[in-house]
Amino acid sequence: MTEYRPPLGSRDLLRLDFNENTVACSPKVREALAAISTGALTLYPTREPVEALVAESLGLRGEQVALTNGVDEAIHVLFESFLDAGDELLLPVPTYTMYGVYASATDARIVTVQAAEDMRFPYERLLAAITPRTKIIAVANHNSPSGSVATREQLLELARRAPHAVLLVDEAYFHFYGETMIDLVGKVPNLIVARTFSKAYGLAGLRLGLLAAPLELMRWMRRVLSPYSVNSVALACLPAALKDETYLDWYVGEVKAARGEFESALDAAEVRRWPSRANFILVEIGARHAEFAERMRALGVLVRDRSADPGCDGCVRITIGTREQMRQAATALNETLSALRKENQTR
Ligand SMILES: Cc1ncc(COP(=O)(O)O)c(C=O)c1O
């Protein structure tokens, strides 16, 4: 395994690099935080009551939902629970980095299925790659960094064609994307859905995610999951975050409006982009992608160089924040691109 270190560093700028909420969490969460008792800090955390609350909000039974320390822990637990030597993880790429990281900590083989140049979900090739050894198929839907999406029918067919495997549908961007499989949890025997509170809810620092799974599969995963990995502070804040739908709706609406404006700015600047229905856009900058990211940083805007991702040569991912923030980003982008283009002409 190679160590994975996210490029965090000093981030006291406009943070369009990690697909976080670029404003803040709900003010109701701050109130819940201020009201935490000493007792809550002293005792080991009890997650079941909050799991029941979350399950209810999703239309599921408490036992079908496990809270996790971010989706990252959910992926780790899932892979540890089901992947053994000789098994295969089927992974459409490019996709979220941590699938590869946690899979490489098991003895299973990672079978990647590359998306074509248009970045569309490689559905036919995924179906063709299913073997009797396929144990998990991991699909981020909506995907990052590519922005690809799989339809409900495609996901159902994948689950049907691999009854001996688990289909993970990672819905980290659900609140922006709006499509879900969560209503099928418990109805499709091999379907597991993951969600996060790191994106639209603005709680990436609290580390809160969840797994929703049929009881049969959940029982295996609970054997691997630490009973205390979601801490008392996170558990105390989660109900307040869940309840404040007004805040969530405002933020999601703001991002969607900003995305439309920013797409127009990209088109006007003749920057190639891939479709997105989430809070980020993948764009093609070309050979000088690293310099582009550096110069954007110098102008106060952090973006994420994704050029090393499979099939993403020359690409950068830009998180979408508010309209005001994205106008600042568009100004920086235009300035950076015109400087780079001018230099290219005189080289
Ligand atoms: C597809 C996908 N899943 C999961 C995560 C991470 O979620 P969490 O912060 O809950 O670990 C990300 C973060 O970028 C993501 O893009």
Short mmCIF file of C-alpha atoms and ligand atoms in Angstrom, two decimals:
data_model
loop_
_atom_site.label_atom_id
_atom_site.label_comp_id
_atom_site.label_asym_id
_atom_site.label_seq_id
_atom_site.Cartn_x
_atom_site.Cartn_y
_atom_site.Cartn_z
CA MET A 1 0.00 0.00 0.00
CA THR A 2 1.05 3.57 -0.52
CA GLU A 3 0.14 6.11 2.12
CA TYR A 4 -2.69 8.44 1.09
CA ARG A 5 -2.21 12.05 2.19
CA PRO A 6 -4.89 14.46 1.03
CA PRO A 7 -3.34 17.77 -0.13
CA LEU A 8 -4.77 19.87 2.70
CA GLY A 9 -2.05 22.28 3.89
CA SER A 10 -3.03 25.85 4.66
CA ARG A 11 -6.60 26.36 3.42
CA ASP A 12 -7.48 29.83 4.65
CA LEU A 13 -8.68 30.82 1.16
CA LEU A 14 -11.78 30.19 -0.95
CA ARG A 15 -11.93 26.40 -0.58
CA LEU A 16 -13.13 24.91 -3.86
CA ASP A 17 -10.89 21.86 -3.53
CA PHE A 18 -12.63 19.24 -1.34
CA ASN A 19 -16.34 19.50 -2.25
CA GLU A 20 -17.19 20.68 1.24
CA ASN A 21 -19.99 23.10 2.07
CA THR A 22 -18.24 26.44 1.43
CA VAL A 23 -20.30 28.45 3.93
CA ALA A 24 -20.99 26.62 7.20
CA CYS A 25 -23.26 24.07 8.79
CA SER A 26 -26.71 25.05 10.07
CA PRO A 27 -26.61 27.55 12.96
CA LYS A 28 -28.80 25.04 14.84
CA VAL A 29 -25.78 22.71 14.95
CA ARG A 30 -23.77 25.42 16.69
CA GLU A 31 -26.53 25.68 19.30
CA ALA A 32 -26.50 21.91 19.85
CA LEU A 33 -22.72 22.05 20.16
CA ALA A 34 -22.92 24.75 22.81
CA ALA A 35 -25.47 22.70 24.77
CA ILE A 36 -23.36 19.53 25.06
CA SER A 37 -23.18 18.36 28.66
CA THR A 38 -20.06 17.29 30.49
CA GLY A 39 -21.75 13.91 30.85
CA ALA A 40 -21.89 13.50 27.10
CA LEU A 41 -18.14 14.03 26.97
CA THR A 42 -17.42 11.69 29.86
CA LEU A 43 -19.43 8.66 28.80
CA TYR A 44 -18.82 6.39 25.85
CA PRO A 45 -21.10 7.41 22.98
CA THR A 46 -24.45 5.67 22.48
CA ARG A 47 -25.28 5.73 18.81
CA GLU A 48 -28.53 3.70 18.68
CA PRO A 49 -31.01 6.53 19.50
CA VAL A 50 -29.50 8.74 16.83
CA GLU A 51 -29.37 5.85 14.37
CA ALA A 52 -33.08 5.32 14.96
CA LEU A 53 -33.73 9.01 14.25
CA VAL A 54 -31.71 8.95 11.05
CA ALA A 55 -33.34 5.68 9.95
CA GLU A 56 -36.78 7.20 10.48
CA SER A 57 -35.85 10.21 8.35
CA LEU A 58 -34.87 7.79 5.57
CA GLY A 59 -37.98 5.61 5.90
CA LEU A 60 -35.90 2.68 7.21
CA ARG A 61 -35.76 0.61 10.40
CA GLY A 62 -33.15 1.51 13.03
CA GLU A 63 -31.34 -1.82 12.62
CA GLN A 64 -30.90 -1.14 8.89
CA VAL A 65 -28.81 1.98 9.50
CA ALA A 66 -25.31 2.22 10.97
CA LEU A 67 -23.76 5.61 11.59
CA THR A 68 -20.08 5.75 10.70
CA ASN A 69 -17.08 8.05 11.06
CA GLY A 70 -17.72 9.53 7.63
CA VAL A 71 -18.38 7.46 4.52
CA ASP A 72 -14.67 6.68 4.61
CA GLU A 73 -15.23 4.43 7.62
CA ALA A 74 -18.32 3.00 5.93
CA ILE A 75 -16.20 1.98 2.92
CA HIS A 76 -13.48 0.59 5.20
CA VAL A 77 -15.95 -1.49 7.23
CA LEU A 78 -17.75 -2.75 4.13
CA PHE A 79 -14.52 -3.84 2.46
CA GLU A 80 -13.14 -5.44 5.63
CA SER A 81 -16.41 -7.30 6.11
CA PHE A 82 -16.73 -8.80 2.64
CA LEU A 83 -13.39 -8.84 0.78
CA ASP A 84 -11.08 -11.84 1.18
CA ALA A 85 -8.19 -13.31 -0.80
CA GLY A 86 -9.42 -14.39 -4.23
CA ASP A 87 -12.33 -11.93 -4.24
CA GLU A 88 -12.69 -9.07 -6.69
CA LEU A 89 -13.80 -5.50 -6.14
CA LEU A 90 -15.34 -4.13 -9.31
CA LEU A 91 -14.68 -0.41 -9.58
CA PRO A 92 -15.66 1.97 -12.37
CA VAL A 93 -12.95 4.65 -12.64
CA PRO A 94 -12.20 7.49 -12.29
CA THR A 95 -13.91 7.61 -8.93
CA TYR A 96 -13.48 8.45 -5.26
CA THR A 97 -9.89 7.67 -4.16
CA MET A 98 -10.67 5.92 -0.88
CA TYR A 99 -12.26 2.85 -2.52
CA GLY A 100 -8.85 1.97 -3.92
CA VAL A 101 -7.09 2.82 -0.66
CA TYR A 102 -9.25 0.59 1.54
CA ALA A 103 -9.46 -2.20 -1.03
CA SER A 104 -5.68 -2.35 -1.20
CA ALA A 105 -5.65 -3.00 2.56
CA THR A 106 -7.48 -6.30 1.89
CA ASP A 107 -6.25 -9.35 -0.02
CA ALA A 108 -8.83 -8.87 -2.76
CA ARG A 109 -8.08 -7.91 -6.35
CA ILE A 110 -9.23 -4.52 -7.62
CA VAL A 111 -10.76 -4.78 -11.09
CA THR A 112 -11.13 -1.30 -12.55
CA VAL A 113 -13.43 -0.46 -15.44
CA GLN A 114 -12.36 2.72 -17.19
CA ALA A 115 -14.98 5.26 -18.31
CA ALA A 116 -14.70 6.41 -21.91
CA GLU A 117 -13.54 9.92 -22.79
CA ASP A 118 -17.06 11.32 -22.36
CA MET A 119 -16.89 10.04 -18.76
CA ARG A 120 -20.25 8.33 -19.04
CA PHE A 121 -20.97 5.53 -16.53
CA PRO A 122 -19.36 2.44 -18.14
CA TYR A 123 -22.44 0.31 -17.63
CA GLU A 124 -22.03 -2.31 -20.39
CA ARG A 125 -18.38 -2.87 -19.54
CA LEU A 126 -19.15 -3.21 -15.85
CA LEU A 127 -21.76 -5.87 -16.58
CA ALA A 128 -19.24 -7.70 -18.75
CA ALA A 129 -16.61 -7.55 -15.98
CA ILE A 130 -18.76 -9.40 -13.41
CA THR A 131 -17.27 -12.81 -12.59
CA PRO A 132 -18.09 -15.50 -10.00
CA ARG A 133 -15.32 -13.89 -7.88
CA THR A 134 -16.89 -10.41 -7.89
CA LYS A 135 -17.65 -9.68 -4.22
CA ILE A 136 -18.33 -5.95 -4.21
CA ILE A 137 -19.29 -3.48 -6.93
CA ALA A 138 -18.71 0.08 -5.68
CA VAL A 139 -20.52 2.87 -7.51
CA ALA A 140 -20.46 6.51 -6.44
CA ASN A 141 -23.76 7.89 -7.71
CA HIS A 142 -23.36 10.81 -8.41
CA ASN A 143 -19.69 10.11 -9.08
CA SER A 144 -16.67 12.27 -8.26
CA PRO A 145 -14.57 13.60 -9.91
CA SER A 146 -16.18 12.73 -13.27
CA GLY A 147 -19.77 13.73 -12.53
CA SER A 148 -21.11 10.55 -14.14
CA VAL A 149 -24.40 9.09 -13.00
CA ALA A 150 -25.95 5.65 -13.22
CA THR A 151 -29.69 5.21 -13.66
CA ARG A 152 -31.78 3.30 -11.15
CA GLU A 153 -32.42 0.62 -13.80
CA GLN A 154 -28.70 0.22 -14.46
CA LEU A 155 -27.94 -0.16 -10.76
CA LEU A 156 -30.77 -2.64 -10.30
CA GLU A 157 -29.52 -4.69 -13.23
CA LEU A 158 -25.99 -4.71 -11.78
CA ALA A 159 -27.41 -5.99 -8.47
CA ARG A 160 -29.44 -8.63 -10.32
CA ARG A 161 -26.54 -9.82 -12.47
CA ALA A 162 -24.24 -10.19 -9.44
CA PRO A 163 -26.45 -11.82 -6.79
CA HIS A 164 -23.33 -13.27 -5.13
CA ALA A 165 -21.86 -9.76 -4.65
CA VAL A 166 -22.74 -6.63 -2.72
CA LEU A 167 -23.59 -3.49 -4.67
CA LEU A 168 -22.49 -0.35 -2.82
CA VAL A 169 -24.19 2.83 -4.02
CA ASP A 170 -22.37 5.78 -2.47
CA GLU A 171 -24.80 8.71 -2.40
CA ALA A 172 -22.41 11.29 -0.94
CA TYR A 173 -23.85 13.95 -3.29
CA PHE A 174 -27.50 12.94 -2.90
CA HIS A 175 -28.75 16.33 -1.71
CA PHE A 176 -27.54 18.01 -4.88
CA TYR A 177 -28.26 15.14 -7.27
CA GLY A 178 -31.68 14.20 -5.93
CA GLU A 179 -31.82 10.57 -7.16
CA THR A 180 -31.60 7.73 -4.66
CA MET A 181 -31.77 3.97 -4.14
CA ILE A 182 -32.39 4.25 -0.40
CA ASP A 183 -36.03 3.22 -0.77
CA LEU A 184 -34.80 -0.14 -2.10
CA VAL A 185 -32.67 -0.97 0.95
CA GLY A 186 -34.04 -4.21 2.42
CA LYS A 187 -35.94 -4.92 -0.81
CA VAL A 188 -32.92 -5.65 -3.01
CA PRO A 189 -31.02 -8.27 -0.98
CA ASN A 190 -27.49 -7.23 -2.05
CA LEU A 191 -27.89 -3.43 -2.09
CA ILE A 192 -26.07 -1.20 0.40
CA VAL A 193 -26.37 2.60 0.29
CA ALA A 194 -23.94 5.06 1.90
CA ARG A 195 -24.60 8.73 2.68
CA THR A 196 -22.50 11.50 4.21
CA PHE A 197 -23.06 14.61 6.27
CA SER A 198 -19.79 16.09 4.96
CA LYS A 199 -21.15 17.76 1.83
CA ALA A 200 -24.50 19.61 1.80
CA TYR A 201 -24.81 19.51 5.61
CA GLY A 202 -21.39 21.14 6.05
CA LEU A 203 -20.17 18.72 8.75
CA ALA A 204 -17.02 17.26 7.18
CA GLY A 205 -15.07 18.07 10.34
CA LEU A 206 -17.45 16.09 12.57
CA ARG A 207 -17.00 12.94 10.46
CA LEU A 208 -20.50 11.57 10.04
CA GLY A 209 -21.65 9.09 7.45
CA LEU A 210 -23.98 6.15 7.30
CA LEU A 211 -24.52 2.72 5.85
CA ALA A 212 -28.03 1.54 5.03
CA ALA A 213 -28.25 -2.19 4.42
CA PRO A 214 -30.50 -5.25 4.69
CA LEU A 215 -30.29 -6.79 8.18
CA GLU A 216 -28.48 -9.87 6.91
CA LEU A 217 -25.60 -7.78 5.53
CA MET A 218 -25.69 -5.27 8.38
CA ARG A 219 -25.08 -8.05 10.91
CA TRP A 220 -21.75 -8.86 9.25
CA MET A 221 -20.69 -5.23 9.11
CA ARG A 222 -21.59 -4.54 12.75
CA ARG A 223 -19.07 -7.22 13.74
CA VAL A 224 -16.34 -5.12 12.13
CA LEU A 225 -17.63 -1.63 13.01
CA SER A 226 -16.28 -0.07 16.20
CA PRO A 227 -19.20 0.70 18.56
CA TYR A 228 -17.57 4.04 19.44
CA SER A 229 -16.27 5.36 16.12
CA VAL A 230 -18.93 8.08 15.99
CA ASN A 231 -18.17 10.34 18.92
CA SER A 232 -20.61 12.00 21.34
CA VAL A 233 -20.11 15.49 19.91
CA ALA A 234 -21.09 14.30 16.44
CA LEU A 235 -24.06 12.37 17.85
CA ALA A 236 -25.25 15.43 19.79
CA CYS A 237 -25.11 17.64 16.69
CA LEU A 238 -26.67 15.30 14.15
CA PRO A 239 -30.35 15.65 15.19
CA ALA A 240 -30.10 19.44 14.90
CA ALA A 241 -28.58 19.15 11.43
CA LEU A 242 -31.28 16.71 10.32
CA LYS A 243 -34.07 18.91 11.58
CA ASP A 244 -32.96 22.12 9.88
CA GLU A 245 -34.25 21.32 6.40
CA THR A 246 -34.67 25.02 5.64
CA TYR A 247 -30.92 25.55 5.89
CA LEU A 248 -30.17 22.50 3.75
CA ASP A 249 -32.65 23.58 1.07
CA TRP A 250 -31.18 27.08 1.02
CA TYR A 251 -27.63 25.81 0.59
CA VAL A 252 -28.52 23.28 -2.10
CA GLY A 253 -30.53 25.92 -4.00
CA GLU A 254 -27.64 28.36 -3.77
CA VAL A 255 -25.17 25.79 -5.13
CA LYS A 256 -27.44 24.88 -8.04
CA ALA A 257 -27.86 28.54 -9.01
CA ALA A 258 -24.10 29.12 -8.70
CA ARG A 259 -23.35 26.01 -10.78
CA GLY A 260 -25.47 27.31 -13.65
CA GLU A 261 -23.73 30.69 -13.59
CA PHE A 262 -20.29 29.13 -13.32
CA GLU A 263 -20.99 26.76 -16.22
CA SER A 264 -21.81 29.79 -18.38
CA ALA A 265 -18.52 31.40 -17.30
CA LEU A 266 -16.63 28.22 -18.24
CA ASP A 267 -18.35 28.08 -21.62
CA ALA A 268 -17.56 31.73 -22.28
CA ALA A 269 -13.91 31.02 -21.43
CA GLU A 270 -14.02 27.99 -23.77
CA VAL A 271 -13.04 25.56 -21.05
CA ARG A 272 -14.11 21.98 -21.66
CA ARG A 273 -16.29 20.66 -18.85
CA TRP A 274 -18.18 17.48 -18.06
CA PRO A 275 -21.82 17.55 -16.92
CA SER A 276 -22.41 17.76 -13.18
CA ARG A 277 -25.47 17.58 -10.99
CA ALA A 278 -23.49 17.96 -7.76
CA ASN A 279 -21.43 20.64 -6.00
CA PHE A 280 -18.38 20.40 -8.26
CA ILE A 281 -17.38 20.44 -11.93
CA LEU A 282 -14.55 18.62 -13.66
CA VAL A 283 -12.82 20.81 -16.24
CA GLU A 284 -10.01 20.22 -18.72
CA ILE A 285 -7.14 22.68 -18.36
CA GLY A 286 -4.52 20.79 -20.35
CA ALA A 287 -0.79 20.34 -19.89
CA ARG A 288 -0.45 23.27 -17.46
CA HIS A 289 -3.01 21.93 -14.96
CA ALA A 290 -0.64 22.09 -11.98
CA GLU A 291 0.36 25.66 -12.75
CA PHE A 292 -3.29 26.56 -13.18
CA ALA A 293 -4.06 25.28 -9.66
CA GLU A 294 -1.03 27.12 -8.25
CA ARG A 295 -1.97 30.40 -9.89
CA MET A 296 -5.57 30.08 -8.73
CA ARG A 297 -4.22 29.60 -5.20
CA ALA A 298 -2.15 32.76 -5.58
CA LEU A 299 -5.39 34.56 -6.46
CA GLY A 300 -7.05 33.18 -3.33
CA VAL A 301 -8.96 30.23 -4.80
CA LEU A 302 -8.18 26.58 -4.04
CA VAL A 303 -9.07 24.01 -6.72
CA ARG A 304 -8.17 20.33 -6.94
CA ASP A 305 -5.76 19.01 -9.55
CA ARG A 306 -7.19 15.61 -10.59
CA SER A 307 -4.82 15.01 -13.47
CA ALA A 308 -3.45 11.85 -11.86
CA ASP A 309 -6.88 10.18 -11.80
CA PRO A 310 -7.37 7.52 -14.48
CA GLY A 311 -8.59 9.15 -17.71
CA CYS A 312 -8.36 12.67 -16.22
CA ASP A 313 -5.10 13.86 -17.77
CA GLY A 314 -4.98 17.68 -17.59
CA CYS A 315 -8.15 17.90 -15.49
CA VAL A 316 -8.98 20.00 -12.45
CA ARG A 317 -12.05 19.69 -10.20
CA ILE A 318 -13.68 22.87 -8.96
CA THR A 319 -16.13 22.75 -6.05
CA ILE A 320 -19.24 24.90 -6.42
CA GLY A 321 -20.04 27.26 -3.55
CA THR A 322 -22.37 30.26 -3.45
CA ARG A 323 -23.01 32.59 -6.39
CA GLU A 324 -20.85 35.26 -4.83
CA GLN A 325 -17.97 32.84 -4.28
CA MET A 326 -18.25 31.46 -7.80
CA ARG A 327 -18.13 34.97 -9.29
CA GLN A 328 -14.84 35.41 -7.45
CA ALA A 329 -13.72 32.02 -8.79
CA ALA A 330 -14.74 32.95 -12.36
CA THR A 331 -12.73 36.19 -12.16
CA ALA A 332 -9.67 34.28 -10.93
CA LEU A 333 -10.19 31.61 -13.61
CA ASN A 334 -10.40 34.16 -16.43
CA GLU A 335 -7.31 35.97 -15.19
CA THR A 336 -5.35 32.72 -14.85
CA LEU A 337 -6.40 31.35 -18.23
CA SER A 338 -5.67 34.52 -20.13
CA ALA A 339 -2.19 34.71 -18.54
CA LEU A 340 -1.49 31.07 -19.41
CA ARG A 341 -2.83 31.45 -22.95
CA LYS A 342 -0.79 34.58 -23.55
CA GLU A 343 2.34 32.79 -22.34
CA ASN A 344 1.56 29.79 -24.56
CA GLN A 345 1.43 32.08 -27.60
CA THR A 346 4.80 33.68 -26.89
CA ARG A 347 6.56 30.37 -26.12
C1 LIG B 1 -18.10 9.79 -3.59
C2 LIG B 1 -17.62 10.17 -2.23
N1 LIG B 1 -17.85 9.35 -1.19
C3 LIG B 1 -17.43 9.67 0.04
C4 LIG B 1 -16.74 10.84 0.30
C5 LIG B 1 -16.23 11.12 1.69
O1 LIG B 1 -17.23 11.24 2.59
P1 LIG B 1 -16.89 11.42 4.14
O2 LIG B 1 -16.40 12.80 4.37
O3 LIG B 1 -18.22 11.15 4.77
O4 LIG B 1 -15.89 10.40 4.52
C6 LIG B 1 -16.47 11.72 -0.73
C7 LIG B 1 -15.70 12.96 -0.46
O5 LIG B 1 -15.21 13.65 -1.28
C8 LIG B 1 -16.92 11.38 -2.03
O6 LIG B 1 -16.66 12.18 -3.07
#
